[in-house]
Amino acid sequence: MKSIRSFLTPYRAWIIFVSLFLAGGLVGGGLTFWKGLSVTNLTDLVPWGLWITIDLSSIALSSGAFMLSAAVYLLGLRKYQALARTAVFIGLVGYSMAMMTLLLDIGRPDRFWHAVVYWNTHSPLWEVSMCLVLYFGVLMLEVGPIFGQADWLRKRWPKLAERLVGIHKYAPVLAVAGLGLSLLHQSSLGASFGIMKARPIWYSPGMAVLFIASAMAAGPSLTVLASWAASRLTRSATVDEETLDSVSRFIGWVLVVLLYMRFWDMLSMTYTFEPGRTEALKVLTGGNLSFNFWIGEILFGLVFPAVILLSKRVRRIQPLRALALLFVIGGLVAYRWDSNILGLSVTTTILPQDLTPLYVSYKPSLIEWAAGLGVIAFGMMAFTLGVKYLRVVDREGGSHRYIAPAATD
């Protein structure tokens, strides 16, 4: 018994726990690549489901790097430099997760390169694909100095490590490129929904703005929460409490603006009756998605955390602040789920004389859950290893030669 306890440390137990979901994800992904999308509950009426929600959420939760690195490089707020180091690594992990879910969802992963070769400049999805590819390349360059500072890389390949650290000289250029690509990507994700005239509940210019605003709240929330949790669980991770407190207060004000925007977007749809849109709005506010909307999005995703994060006395209570940040992240996931599923749950026929709405239901299959949870487990595993071996949560930001990464998504 003593030998088992000595072997099964909290760190090893966590690695084993996450590895189980990774194994399940490999099985689910393998079955999807083998048998195709027939193993899912996706249909022609509901082509975007759980995997797209994970994709949209992981991209939004990666936006902490865009916010914090922009603050460091473009606004000169150097006190956030160490936190930007954490954020840019989370950004790389988040975009890797998004690419994994897209490979699962597109049905023909062998054709992923078509968007790069066959340009369709009139398609928002093409613009999203190009931003994803280009921005992922920027992220890899931004994370290069973090890998270059790793002790194990310096010992084995010192010249490679030195070159990776030297990439920080180009950080200002990467900052401008990352800022532009990240803003384009976040807004175009919402615009991909907002231009679909056949789905009245989606058809709105506000979708692009809402996607950016929600990412501005949830992205930094994940960075602050992950940094604080890492500092509590391991001695190798150190954070500055004042920096976390300052960013948390900023998140609180973003939530206030987002709450207004979300209500304005929904309530403005009640001014007129439009087939499909009115019925979908009822599904959101009083139907199958009402719990997600009122409890997940509004109460726990916006109101509750805003009250905590805007009160200095309450915000200083670290467990409460962590809970508020966790709710912000959960609210973002609920919003992405509602936005994705709502437009697919109510549709109309192509017959002009028939305005009767058709209600569609969707529940992810076991394979979808296994593959989706496997992607999430990959993100957790990557961050865990990053904390242990790359010191991505470091108050000093690594060595004195390191300069914060450029703006990221």
Coordinates of C-alpha atoms in Angstrom, one line a residue, residues 59-198:
I59 CA -10.9 29.7 -30.0
A60 CA -12.7 32.2 -27.8
L61 CA -11.0 30.9 -24.7
S62 CA -7.6 31.5 -26.5
S63 CA -8.3 35.2 -26.8
G64 CA -6.6 36.0 -23.4
A65 CA -3.3 36.1 -25.4
F66 CA -4.8 38.7 -27.8
M67 CA -5.9 40.9 -24.9
L68 CA -2.9 40.6 -22.6
S69 CA -0.2 40.7 -25.2
A70 CA -1.8 43.7 -26.9
A71 CA -1.8 45.4 -23.5
V72 CA 1.9 44.6 -23.1
Y73 CA 3.2 45.5 -26.6
L74 CA 0.7 48.0 -28.0
L75 CA -0.2 49.8 -24.8
G76 CA 3.1 49.4 -23.0
L77 CA 1.6 47.8 -19.8
R78 CA 4.6 45.8 -18.9
K79 CA 3.2 44.6 -15.6
Y80 CA 1.1 42.1 -17.6
Q81 CA 4.2 40.6 -19.3
A82 CA 4.4 37.4 -17.3
L83 CA 0.6 36.8 -17.6
A84 CA 0.9 37.3 -21.4
R85 CA 3.4 34.4 -21.4
T86 CA 0.8 32.1 -20.0
A87 CA -1.9 33.5 -22.3
V88 CA 0.1 32.9 -25.5
F89 CA 0.7 29.3 -24.6
I90 CA -3.0 28.8 -23.9
G91 CA -3.7 30.4 -27.3
L92 CA -1.5 27.8 -29.1
V93 CA -3.2 25.0 -27.2
G94 CA -6.7 26.4 -27.9
Y95 CA -6.1 26.7 -31.6
S96 CA -4.7 23.2 -31.7
M97 CA -7.9 22.0 -30.1
A98 CA -9.9 23.9 -32.7
M99 CA -8.0 22.3 -35.5
M100 CA -8.5 18.8 -34.1
T101 CA -12.3 19.3 -33.9
L102 CA -12.4 20.7 -37.4
L103 CA -10.6 17.6 -38.7
L104 CA -13.2 15.5 -37.1
D105 CA -16.1 17.6 -38.3
I106 CA -15.4 18.3 -41.9
G107 CA -15.9 14.7 -42.9
R108 CA -13.0 14.7 -45.4
P109 CA -10.0 15.6 -43.3
D110 CA -7.7 14.7 -46.3
R111 CA -9.0 17.8 -48.0
F112 CA -8.2 20.3 -45.2
W113 CA -5.7 22.0 -47.5
H114 CA -8.2 22.9 -50.2
A115 CA -9.0 26.3 -48.6
V116 CA -5.4 27.3 -48.9
V117 CA -5.1 26.3 -52.5
Y118 CA -8.6 27.0 -53.9
W119 CA -9.5 30.5 -52.8
N120 CA -13.1 31.6 -52.4
T121 CA -12.8 35.2 -51.3
H122 CA -16.6 35.6 -51.1
S123 CA -16.9 33.0 -48.4
P124 CA -16.6 33.9 -44.7
L125 CA -15.7 30.3 -44.0
W126 CA -12.7 30.6 -46.3
E127 CA -11.7 33.7 -44.4
V128 CA -12.0 31.8 -41.2
S129 CA -9.9 29.0 -42.6
M130 CA -7.1 31.3 -43.8
C131 CA -7.0 33.2 -40.5
L132 CA -6.8 29.9 -38.6
V133 CA -3.9 28.6 -40.7
L134 CA -2.0 31.9 -40.7
Y135 CA -2.6 32.7 -37.1
F136 CA -1.6 29.2 -36.0
G137 CA 1.7 29.9 -37.7
V138 CA 2.0 33.2 -35.8
L139 CA 1.3 31.5 -32.5
M140 CA 4.0 28.9 -33.1
L141 CA 6.5 31.7 -33.6
E142 CA 5.3 33.5 -30.5
V143 CA 5.6 30.4 -28.4
G144 CA 9.1 29.6 -29.8
P145 CA 10.9 31.7 -27.1
I146 CA 9.1 29.8 -24.3
F147 CA 10.4 26.5 -25.7
G148 CA 13.8 28.1 -26.1
Q149 CA 14.0 28.8 -22.4
A150 CA 13.3 25.3 -21.3
D151 CA 16.2 23.7 -19.4
W152 CA 15.9 20.4 -21.1
L153 CA 16.1 22.0 -24.6
R154 CA 19.1 24.1 -23.6
K155 CA 21.0 21.1 -22.4
R156 CA 20.3 18.9 -25.4
W157 CA 20.2 21.5 -28.2
P158 CA 21.7 24.8 -27.0
K159 CA 21.9 26.3 -30.5
L160 CA 18.3 25.6 -31.3
A161 CA 17.2 27.0 -27.9
E162 CA 19.2 30.2 -28.6
R163 CA 17.6 30.6 -32.0
L164 CA 14.1 30.1 -30.5
V165 CA 14.7 32.7 -27.8
G166 CA 16.0 35.1 -30.5
I167 CA 12.5 35.1 -32.1
H168 CA 11.4 37.6 -29.5
K169 CA 13.2 40.3 -31.5
Y170 CA 10.4 40.1 -34.0
A171 CA 7.7 40.3 -31.4
P172 CA 6.5 43.8 -32.4
V173 CA 5.9 42.7 -35.9
L174 CA 4.1 39.5 -34.7
A175 CA 2.1 41.7 -32.4
V176 CA 0.6 43.6 -35.3
A177 CA 0.0 40.5 -37.4
G178 CA -1.5 38.6 -34.4
L179 CA -3.8 41.5 -33.5
G180 CA -5.2 41.8 -37.0
L181 CA -5.6 38.1 -37.6
S182 CA -7.2 37.5 -34.2
L183 CA -9.8 40.3 -34.6
L184 CA -10.6 39.1 -38.1
H185 CA -11.0 35.5 -36.9
Q186 CA -13.1 36.2 -33.9
S187 CA -15.5 38.6 -35.8
S188 CA -15.7 36.4 -38.9
L189 CA -16.8 33.4 -36.8
G190 CA -19.8 35.4 -35.7
A191 CA -20.2 36.7 -39.2
S192 CA -20.4 33.2 -40.6
F193 CA -23.6 32.8 -38.7
G194 CA -24.8 36.4 -39.1
I195 CA -25.0 36.3 -42.9
M196 CA -27.2 33.2 -43.2
K197 CA -30.5 34.7 -44.4
A198 CA -32.2 31.3 -44.4

